[in-house]
mmCIF file of N, CA and C and ligand atoms in Angstrom:
data_model
loop_
_atom_site.group_PDB
_atom_site.id
_atom_site.type_symbol
_atom_site.label_atom_id
_atom_site.label_comp_id
_atom_site.label_asym_id
_atom_site.label_seq_id
_atom_site.Cartn_x
_atom_site.Cartn_y
_atom_site.Cartn_z
ATOM 1 N N MET D 25 256.427 -3.022 132.752
ATOM 2 C CA MET D 25 257.273 -2.412 131.710
ATOM 3 C C MET D 25 258.009 -1.192 132.298
ATOM 4 N N ALA D 26 259.306 -1.082 132.034
ATOM 5 C CA ALA D 26 260.108 -0.060 132.705
ATOM 6 C C ALA D 26 259.777 1.360 132.219
ATOM 7 N N THR D 27 259.394 1.492 130.919
ATOM 8 C CA THR D 27 259.174 2.833 130.355
ATOM 9 C C THR D 27 257.728 3.339 130.528
ATOM 10 N N LYS D 28 256.898 2.490 131.061
ATOM 11 C CA LYS D 28 255.480 2.901 131.167
ATOM 12 C C LYS D 28 255.331 4.097 132.123
ATOM 13 N N HIS D 29 254.503 5.056 131.701
ATOM 14 C CA HIS D 29 254.246 6.219 132.561
ATOM 15 C C HIS D 29 253.388 5.824 133.741
ATOM 16 N N ASP D 30 253.609 6.524 134.796
ATOM 17 C CA ASP D 30 252.707 6.388 135.939
ATOM 18 C C ASP D 30 251.353 7.005 135.521
ATOM 19 N N PRO D 31 250.292 6.216 135.429
ATOM 20 C CA PRO D 31 249.026 6.747 134.914
ATOM 21 C C PRO D 31 248.485 7.910 135.738
ATOM 22 N N SER D 32 248.742 7.932 136.988
ATOM 23 C CA SER D 32 248.191 9.029 137.802
ATOM 24 C C SER D 32 248.847 10.359 137.431
ATOM 25 N N THR D 33 250.130 10.306 137.050
ATOM 26 C CA THR D 33 250.832 11.528 136.645
ATOM 27 C C THR D 33 250.255 12.051 135.332
ATOM 28 N N VAL D 34 250.000 11.117 134.382
ATOM 29 C CA VAL D 34 249.448 11.513 133.075
ATOM 30 C C VAL D 34 248.075 12.124 133.258
ATOM 31 N N ALA D 35 247.249 11.484 134.056
ATOM 32 C CA ALA D 35 245.893 11.979 134.267
ATOM 33 C C ALA D 35 245.930 13.386 134.862
ATOM 34 N N GLU D 36 246.843 13.586 135.773
ATOM 35 C CA GLU D 36 246.942 14.902 136.415
ATOM 36 C C GLU D 36 247.297 15.987 135.411
ATOM 37 N N ARG D 37 248.242 15.658 134.538
ATOM 38 C CA ARG D 37 248.693 16.648 133.573
ATOM 39 C C ARG D 37 247.537 17.001 132.608
ATOM 40 N N GLN D 38 246.790 15.997 132.146
ATOM 41 C CA GLN D 38 245.665 16.263 131.239
ATOM 42 C C GLN D 38 244.607 17.106 131.921
ATOM 43 N N GLU D 39 244.343 16.759 133.154
ATOM 44 C CA GLU D 39 243.290 17.474 133.878
ATOM 45 C C GLU D 39 243.582 18.976 133.944
ATOM 46 N N SER D 40 244.848 19.320 134.224
ATOM 47 C CA SER D 40 245.170 20.728 134.399
ATOM 48 C C SER D 40 245.120 21.478 133.067
ATOM 49 N N LYS D 41 245.196 20.763 131.926
ATOM 50 C CA LYS D 41 245.164 21.434 130.619
ATOM 51 C C LYS D 41 243.735 21.687 130.127
ATOM 52 N N LEU D 42 242.769 20.914 130.628
ATOM 53 C CA LEU D 42 241.396 21.049 130.147
ATOM 54 C C LEU D 42 240.769 22.325 130.692
ATOM 55 N N LYS D 43 240.263 23.155 129.751
ATOM 56 C CA LYS D 43 239.553 24.349 130.209
ATOM 57 C C LYS D 43 238.107 23.947 130.521
ATOM 58 N N PRO D 44 237.490 24.571 131.494
ATOM 59 C CA PRO D 44 236.068 24.288 131.710
ATOM 60 C C PRO D 44 235.290 24.758 130.482
ATOM 61 N N PRO D 45 234.189 24.092 130.114
ATOM 62 C CA PRO D 45 233.460 24.491 128.904
ATOM 63 C C PRO D 45 232.895 25.903 129.089
ATOM 64 N N PRO D 46 232.851 26.687 127.991
ATOM 65 C CA PRO D 46 232.260 28.025 128.106
ATOM 66 C C PRO D 46 230.790 27.914 128.484
ATOM 67 N N MET D 47 230.309 28.834 129.282
ATOM 68 C CA MET D 47 228.919 28.824 129.723
ATOM 69 C C MET D 47 228.162 29.969 129.042
ATOM 70 N N TYR D 48 226.879 29.780 128.880
ATOM 71 C CA TYR D 48 226.048 30.757 128.172
ATOM 72 C C TYR D 48 224.859 31.174 129.020
ATOM 73 N N GLN D 49 224.614 32.474 129.049
ATOM 74 C CA GLN D 49 223.410 32.993 129.688
ATOM 75 C C GLN D 49 222.260 32.876 128.698
ATOM 76 N N VAL D 50 221.146 32.323 129.162
ATOM 77 C CA VAL D 50 219.925 32.365 128.369
ATOM 78 C C VAL D 50 219.100 33.537 128.897
ATOM 79 N N MET D 51 218.690 34.427 127.984
ATOM 80 C CA MET D 51 217.989 35.649 128.390
ATOM 81 C C MET D 51 216.669 35.767 127.644
ATOM 82 N N ILE D 52 215.694 36.395 128.288
ATOM 83 C CA ILE D 52 214.482 36.790 127.560
ATOM 84 C C ILE D 52 214.467 38.306 127.442
ATOM 85 N N LEU D 53 213.817 38.760 126.377
ATOM 86 C CA LEU D 53 213.745 40.193 126.082
ATOM 87 C C LEU D 53 212.315 40.675 126.277
ATOM 88 N N ASN D 54 212.186 41.911 126.680
ATOM 89 C CA ASN D 54 210.849 42.484 126.832
ATOM 90 C C ASN D 54 210.228 42.763 125.463
ATOM 91 N N ASP D 55 208.920 42.744 125.417
ATOM 92 C CA ASP D 55 208.171 43.242 124.257
ATOM 93 C C ASP D 55 206.850 43.778 124.792
ATOM 94 N N ASP D 56 206.055 44.417 123.904
ATOM 95 C CA ASP D 56 204.824 45.071 124.363
ATOM 96 C C ASP D 56 203.605 44.151 124.324
ATOM 97 N N TYR D 57 203.739 42.936 123.828
ATOM 98 C CA TYR D 57 202.551 42.120 123.522
ATOM 99 C C TYR D 57 202.420 40.827 124.325
ATOM 100 N N THR D 58 203.535 40.199 124.671
ATOM 101 C CA THR D 58 203.437 38.914 125.386
ATOM 102 C C THR D 58 202.831 39.154 126.772
ATOM 103 N N PRO D 59 201.779 38.432 127.128
ATOM 104 C CA PRO D 59 201.172 38.640 128.449
ATOM 105 C C PRO D 59 202.143 38.267 129.575
ATOM 106 N N MET D 60 202.095 39.053 130.647
ATOM 107 C CA MET D 60 202.952 38.772 131.807
ATOM 108 C C MET D 60 202.767 37.339 132.306
ATOM 109 N N GLU D 61 201.541 36.900 132.333
ATOM 110 C CA GLU D 61 201.247 35.567 132.851
ATOM 111 C C GLU D 61 201.908 34.472 132.003
ATOM 112 N N PHE D 62 201.950 34.700 130.675
ATOM 113 C CA PHE D 62 202.592 33.724 129.799
ATOM 114 C C PHE D 62 204.098 33.663 130.086
ATOM 115 N N VAL D 63 204.726 34.827 130.285
ATOM 116 C CA VAL D 63 206.166 34.859 130.576
ATOM 117 C C VAL D 63 206.454 34.113 131.882
ATOM 118 N N VAL D 64 205.633 34.351 132.890
ATOM 119 C CA VAL D 64 205.812 33.637 134.166
ATOM 120 C C VAL D 64 205.716 32.129 133.943
ATOM 121 N N SER D 65 204.754 31.690 133.141
ATOM 122 C CA SER D 65 204.584 30.247 132.913
ATOM 123 C C SER D 65 205.777 29.657 132.151
ATOM 124 N N VAL D 66 206.351 30.438 131.229
ATOM 125 C CA VAL D 66 207.552 29.987 130.497
ATOM 126 C C VAL D 66 208.734 29.810 131.457
ATOM 127 N N LEU D 67 208.911 30.775 132.353
ATOM 128 C CA LEU D 67 210.036 30.700 133.296
ATOM 129 C C LEU D 67 209.876 29.501 134.234
ATOM 130 N N GLN D 68 208.659 29.186 134.590
ATOM 131 C CA GLN D 68 208.420 28.018 135.442
ATOM 132 C C GLN D 68 208.653 26.720 134.659
ATOM 133 N N ARG D 69 208.107 26.667 133.434
ATOM 134 C CA ARG D 69 208.130 25.434 132.648
ATOM 135 C C ARG D 69 209.528 25.075 132.149
ATOM 136 N N PHE D 70 210.279 26.084 131.652
ATOM 137 C CA PHE D 70 211.553 25.775 130.983
ATOM 138 C C PHE D 70 212.784 26.056 131.846
ATOM 139 N N PHE D 71 212.594 26.817 132.937
ATOM 140 C CA PHE D 71 213.762 27.167 133.742
ATOM 141 C C PHE D 71 213.626 26.748 135.201
ATOM 142 N N GLY D 72 212.607 25.958 135.474
ATOM 143 C CA GLY D 72 212.466 25.352 136.798
ATOM 144 C C GLY D 72 212.279 26.346 137.935
ATOM 145 N N MET D 73 211.784 27.540 137.620
ATOM 146 C CA MET D 73 211.588 28.528 138.697
ATOM 147 C C MET D 73 210.245 28.303 139.380
ATOM 148 N N GLY D 74 210.211 28.636 140.660
ATOM 149 C CA GLY D 74 208.941 28.698 141.361
ATOM 150 C C GLY D 74 208.183 29.948 140.920
ATOM 151 N N ARG D 75 206.923 30.017 141.297
ATOM 152 C CA ARG D 75 206.082 31.117 140.832
ATOM 153 C C ARG D 75 206.612 32.499 141.275
ATOM 154 N N GLU D 76 207.110 32.583 142.490
ATOM 155 C CA GLU D 76 207.590 33.875 142.994
ATOM 156 C C GLU D 76 208.829 34.356 142.259
ATOM 157 N N LYS D 77 209.780 33.444 142.105
ATOM 158 C CA LYS D 77 211.018 33.788 141.391
ATOM 159 C C LYS D 77 210.696 34.157 139.939
ATOM 160 N N ALA D 78 209.820 33.370 139.319
ATOM 161 C CA ALA D 78 209.439 33.622 137.921
ATOM 162 C C ALA D 78 208.790 35.004 137.784
ATOM 163 N N THR D 79 207.977 35.373 138.744
ATOM 164 C CA THR D 79 207.313 36.681 138.705
ATOM 165 C C THR D 79 208.340 37.804 138.857
ATOM 166 N N GLN D 80 209.303 37.617 139.764
ATOM 167 C CA GLN D 80 210.370 38.622 139.954
ATOM 168 C C GLN D 80 211.167 38.824 138.670
ATOM 169 N N VAL D 81 211.554 37.702 138.031
ATOM 170 C CA VAL D 81 212.367 37.799 136.805
ATOM 171 C C VAL D 81 211.550 38.464 135.696
ATOM 172 N N MET D 82 210.292 38.061 135.551
ATOM 173 C CA MET D 82 209.431 38.657 134.516
ATOM 174 C C MET D 82 209.331 40.176 134.706
ATOM 175 N N LEU D 83 209.122 40.618 135.963
ATOM 176 C CA LEU D 83 208.969 42.055 136.227
ATOM 177 C C LEU D 83 210.275 42.814 135.969
ATOM 178 N N LYS D 84 211.382 42.168 136.288
ATOM 179 C CA LYS D 84 212.690 42.783 136.004
ATOM 180 C C LYS D 84 212.857 42.986 134.493
ATOM 181 N N VAL D 85 212.500 41.970 133.716
ATOM 182 C CA VAL D 85 212.608 42.075 132.257
ATOM 183 C C VAL D 85 211.642 43.142 131.732
ATOM 184 N N HIS D 86 210.449 43.156 132.273
ATOM 185 C CA HIS D 86 209.439 44.156 131.874
ATOM 186 C C HIS D 86 209.972 45.576 132.114
ATOM 187 N N ARG D 87 210.688 45.790 133.219
ATOM 188 C CA ARG D 87 211.175 47.132 133.563
ATOM 189 C C ARG D 87 212.492 47.476 132.880
ATOM 190 N N GLU D 88 213.372 46.462 132.782
ATOM 191 C CA GLU D 88 214.752 46.759 132.346
ATOM 192 C C GLU D 88 215.039 46.337 130.910
ATOM 193 N N GLY D 89 214.138 45.557 130.308
ATOM 194 C CA GLY D 89 214.313 45.220 128.895
ATOM 195 C C GLY D 89 214.830 43.819 128.617
ATOM 196 N N ARG D 90 215.597 43.274 129.538
ATOM 197 C CA ARG D 90 216.108 41.907 129.371
ATOM 198 C C ARG D 90 216.493 41.335 130.729
ATOM 199 N N GLY D 91 216.616 40.032 130.793
ATOM 200 C CA GLY D 91 217.012 39.424 132.052
ATOM 201 C C GLY D 91 217.449 37.985 131.856
ATOM 202 N N VAL D 92 218.296 37.522 132.772
ATOM 203 C CA VAL D 92 218.872 36.178 132.689
ATOM 204 C C VAL D 92 217.913 35.152 133.301
ATOM 205 N N CYS D 93 217.668 34.088 132.526
ATOM 206 C CA CYS D 93 216.817 32.983 133.007
ATOM 207 C C CYS D 93 217.654 31.869 133.611
ATOM 208 N N GLY D 94 218.912 31.737 133.141
ATOM 209 C CA GLY D 94 219.779 30.676 133.649
ATOM 210 C C GLY D 94 221.088 30.669 132.873
ATOM 211 N N VAL D 95 222.071 29.924 133.380
ATOM 212 C CA VAL D 95 223.396 29.835 132.746
ATOM 213 C C VAL D 95 223.708 28.355 132.538
ATOM 214 N N TYR D 96 224.051 27.975 131.290
ATOM 215 C CA TYR D 96 224.174 26.560 130.919
ATOM 216 C C TYR D 96 225.320 26.354 129.928
ATOM 217 N N PRO D 97 225.789 25.104 129.782
ATOM 218 C CA PRO D 97 226.708 24.789 128.679
ATOM 219 C C PRO D 97 226.009 25.054 127.339
ATOM 220 N N ARG D 98 226.800 25.208 126.278
ATOM 221 C CA ARG D 98 226.264 25.695 124.998
ATOM 222 C C ARG D 98 225.057 24.909 124.468
ATOM 223 N N ASP D 99 225.168 23.584 124.450
ATOM 224 C CA ASP D 99 224.085 22.785 123.857
ATOM 225 C C ASP D 99 222.789 22.905 124.641
ATOM 226 N N VAL D 100 222.917 22.931 125.951
ATOM 227 C CA VAL D 100 221.725 23.057 126.798
ATOM 228 C C VAL D 100 221.080 24.425 126.581
ATOM 229 N N ALA D 101 221.920 25.467 126.537
ATOM 230 C CA ALA D 101 221.417 26.830 126.323
ATOM 231 C C ALA D 101 220.704 26.928 124.972
ATOM 232 N N ALA D 102 221.317 26.365 123.928
ATOM 233 C CA ALA D 102 220.728 26.438 122.583
ATOM 234 C C ALA D 102 219.379 25.717 122.544
ATOM 235 N N THR D 103 219.290 24.601 123.234
ATOM 236 C CA THR D 103 218.026 23.858 123.272
ATOM 237 C C THR D 103 216.941 24.663 123.989
ATOM 238 N N LYS D 104 217.302 25.311 125.089
ATOM 239 C CA LYS D 104 216.322 26.138 125.823
ATOM 240 C C LYS D 104 215.802 27.263 124.928
ATOM 241 N N VAL D 105 216.723 27.924 124.215
ATOM 242 C CA VAL D 105 216.322 29.016 123.320
ATOM 243 C C VAL D 105 215.315 28.503 122.288
ATOM 244 N N GLU D 106 215.630 27.354 121.663
ATOM 245 C CA GLU D 106 214.730 26.784 120.653
ATOM 246 C C GLU D 106 213.371 26.434 121.243
ATOM 247 N N LEU D 107 213.374 25.791 122.403
ATOM 248 C CA LEU D 107 212.113 25.369 123.022
ATOM 249 C C LEU D 107 211.247 26.573 123.390
ATOM 250 N N VAL D 108 211.864 27.602 123.969
ATOM 251 C CA VAL D 108 211.095 28.786 124.387
ATOM 252 C C VAL D 108 210.544 29.510 123.154
ATOM 253 N N CYS D 109 211.371 29.648 122.109
ATOM 254 C CA CYS D 109 210.901 30.333 120.896
ATOM 255 C C CYS D 109 209.759 29.566 120.244
ATOM 256 N N SER D 110 209.893 28.256 120.102
ATOM 257 C CA SER D 110 208.833 27.527 119.401
ATOM 258 C C SER D 110 207.555 27.455 120.243
ATOM 259 N N TYR D 111 207.717 27.329 121.549
ATOM 260 C CA TYR D 111 206.543 27.327 122.435
ATOM 261 C C TYR D 111 205.812 28.677 122.344
ATOM 262 N N SER D 112 206.569 29.755 122.326
ATOM 263 C CA SER D 112 205.963 31.095 122.251
ATOM 264 C C SER D 112 205.249 31.296 120.918
ATOM 265 N N ARG D 113 205.869 30.847 119.836
ATOM 266 C CA ARG D 113 205.230 30.966 118.508
ATOM 267 C C ARG D 113 203.967 30.114 118.429
ATOM 268 N N GLN D 114 204.026 28.920 118.999
ATOM 269 C CA GLN D 114 202.824 28.053 119.028
ATOM 270 C C GLN D 114 201.659 28.773 119.688
ATOM 271 N N HIS D 115 201.987 29.620 120.670
ATOM 272 C CA HIS D 115 200.928 30.339 121.385
ATOM 273 C C HIS D 115 200.727 31.759 120.836
ATOM 274 N N GLN D 116 201.293 32.014 119.669
ATOM 275 C CA GLN D 116 201.138 33.310 118.985
ATOM 276 C C GLN D 116 201.643 34.502 119.813
ATOM 277 N N HIS D 117 202.739 34.278 120.567
ATOM 278 C CA HIS D 117 203.336 35.388 121.298
ATOM 279 C C HIS D 117 204.735 35.671 120.730
ATOM 280 N N PRO D 118 205.141 36.949 120.723
ATOM 281 C CA PRO D 118 206.427 37.306 120.110
ATOM 282 C C PRO D 118 207.629 37.217 121.060
ATOM 283 N N LEU D 119 207.452 36.646 122.237
ATOM 284 C CA LEU D 119 208.537 36.564 123.230
ATOM 285 C C LEU D 119 209.854 36.116 122.589
ATOM 286 N N GLN D 120 210.920 36.886 122.840
ATOM 287 C CA GLN D 120 212.247 36.576 122.294
ATOM 288 C C GLN D 120 213.135 35.981 123.377
ATOM 289 N N CYS D 121 213.861 34.932 123.006
ATOM 290 C CA CYS D 121 214.795 34.277 123.915
ATOM 291 C C CYS D 121 216.125 34.142 123.188
ATOM 292 N N VAL D 122 217.216 34.572 123.835
ATOM 293 C CA VAL D 122 218.538 34.567 123.198
ATOM 294 C C VAL D 122 219.582 34.024 124.169
ATOM 295 N N MET D 123 220.749 33.669 123.626
ATOM 296 C CA MET D 123 221.853 33.243 124.494
ATOM 297 C C MET D 123 223.086 34.066 124.184
ATOM 298 N N GLU D 124 223.915 34.272 125.210
ATOM 299 C CA GLU D 124 225.205 34.924 124.975
ATOM 300 C C GLU D 124 226.232 34.369 125.965
ATOM 301 N N GLU D 125 227.492 34.347 125.544
ATOM 302 C CA GLU D 125 228.509 33.741 126.379
ATOM 303 C C GLU D 125 228.613 34.498 127.709
ATOM 304 N N ALA D 126 228.675 33.729 128.785
ATOM 305 C CA ALA D 126 228.655 34.367 130.127
ATOM 306 C C ALA D 126 230.006 34.999 130.453
HETATM 307 N N1 TYC Y 207 205.931 43.871 128.628
HETATM 308 C C1 TYC Y 207 204.952 42.802 128.628
HETATM 309 C C2 TYC Y 207 203.575 43.350 128.997
HETATM 310 O O1 TYC Y 207 203.473 44.451 129.474
HETATM 311 C C3 TYC Y 207 205.332 41.684 129.629
HETATM 312 C C4 TYC Y 207 206.622 41.012 129.283
HETATM 313 C C5 TYC Y 207 207.561 40.770 130.278
HETATM 314 C C6 TYC Y 207 206.887 40.587 127.974
HETATM 315 C C7 TYC Y 207 208.761 40.122 129.987
HETATM 316 C C8 TYC Y 207 208.075 39.933 127.670
HETATM 317 O O2 TYC Y 207 210.174 39.039 128.392
HETATM 318 C C9 TYC Y 207 209.005 39.706 128.664
HETATM 319 N N2 TYC Y 207 202.540 42.561 128.754
#
């Protein structure tokens, strides 16, 4: 067909218009009651950290008040927040987990 667009040209134009999806930092907040060991286990279980990295992040949060556990697309970040909060409540700990746009 003479009027048909060259598909490669169309694809190129669409590609350049698509913005990358916004990313979200998932953070944990310090509190006075959650045991350090529990926080380390959460960072290992839900954020795939090794024990050393998890311990470093936990201590940073303990000293500075908050810290980043990972950066994810919105749905993944929201799911992590829910899982960490419900897991912490199941274990009777007040650990807070939040997300904010990166
Ligand atoms: N501050 C807590 C304690 O002294 C440990 C802790 C670290 C709690 C990080 C929460 O996100 C947190 N037991």
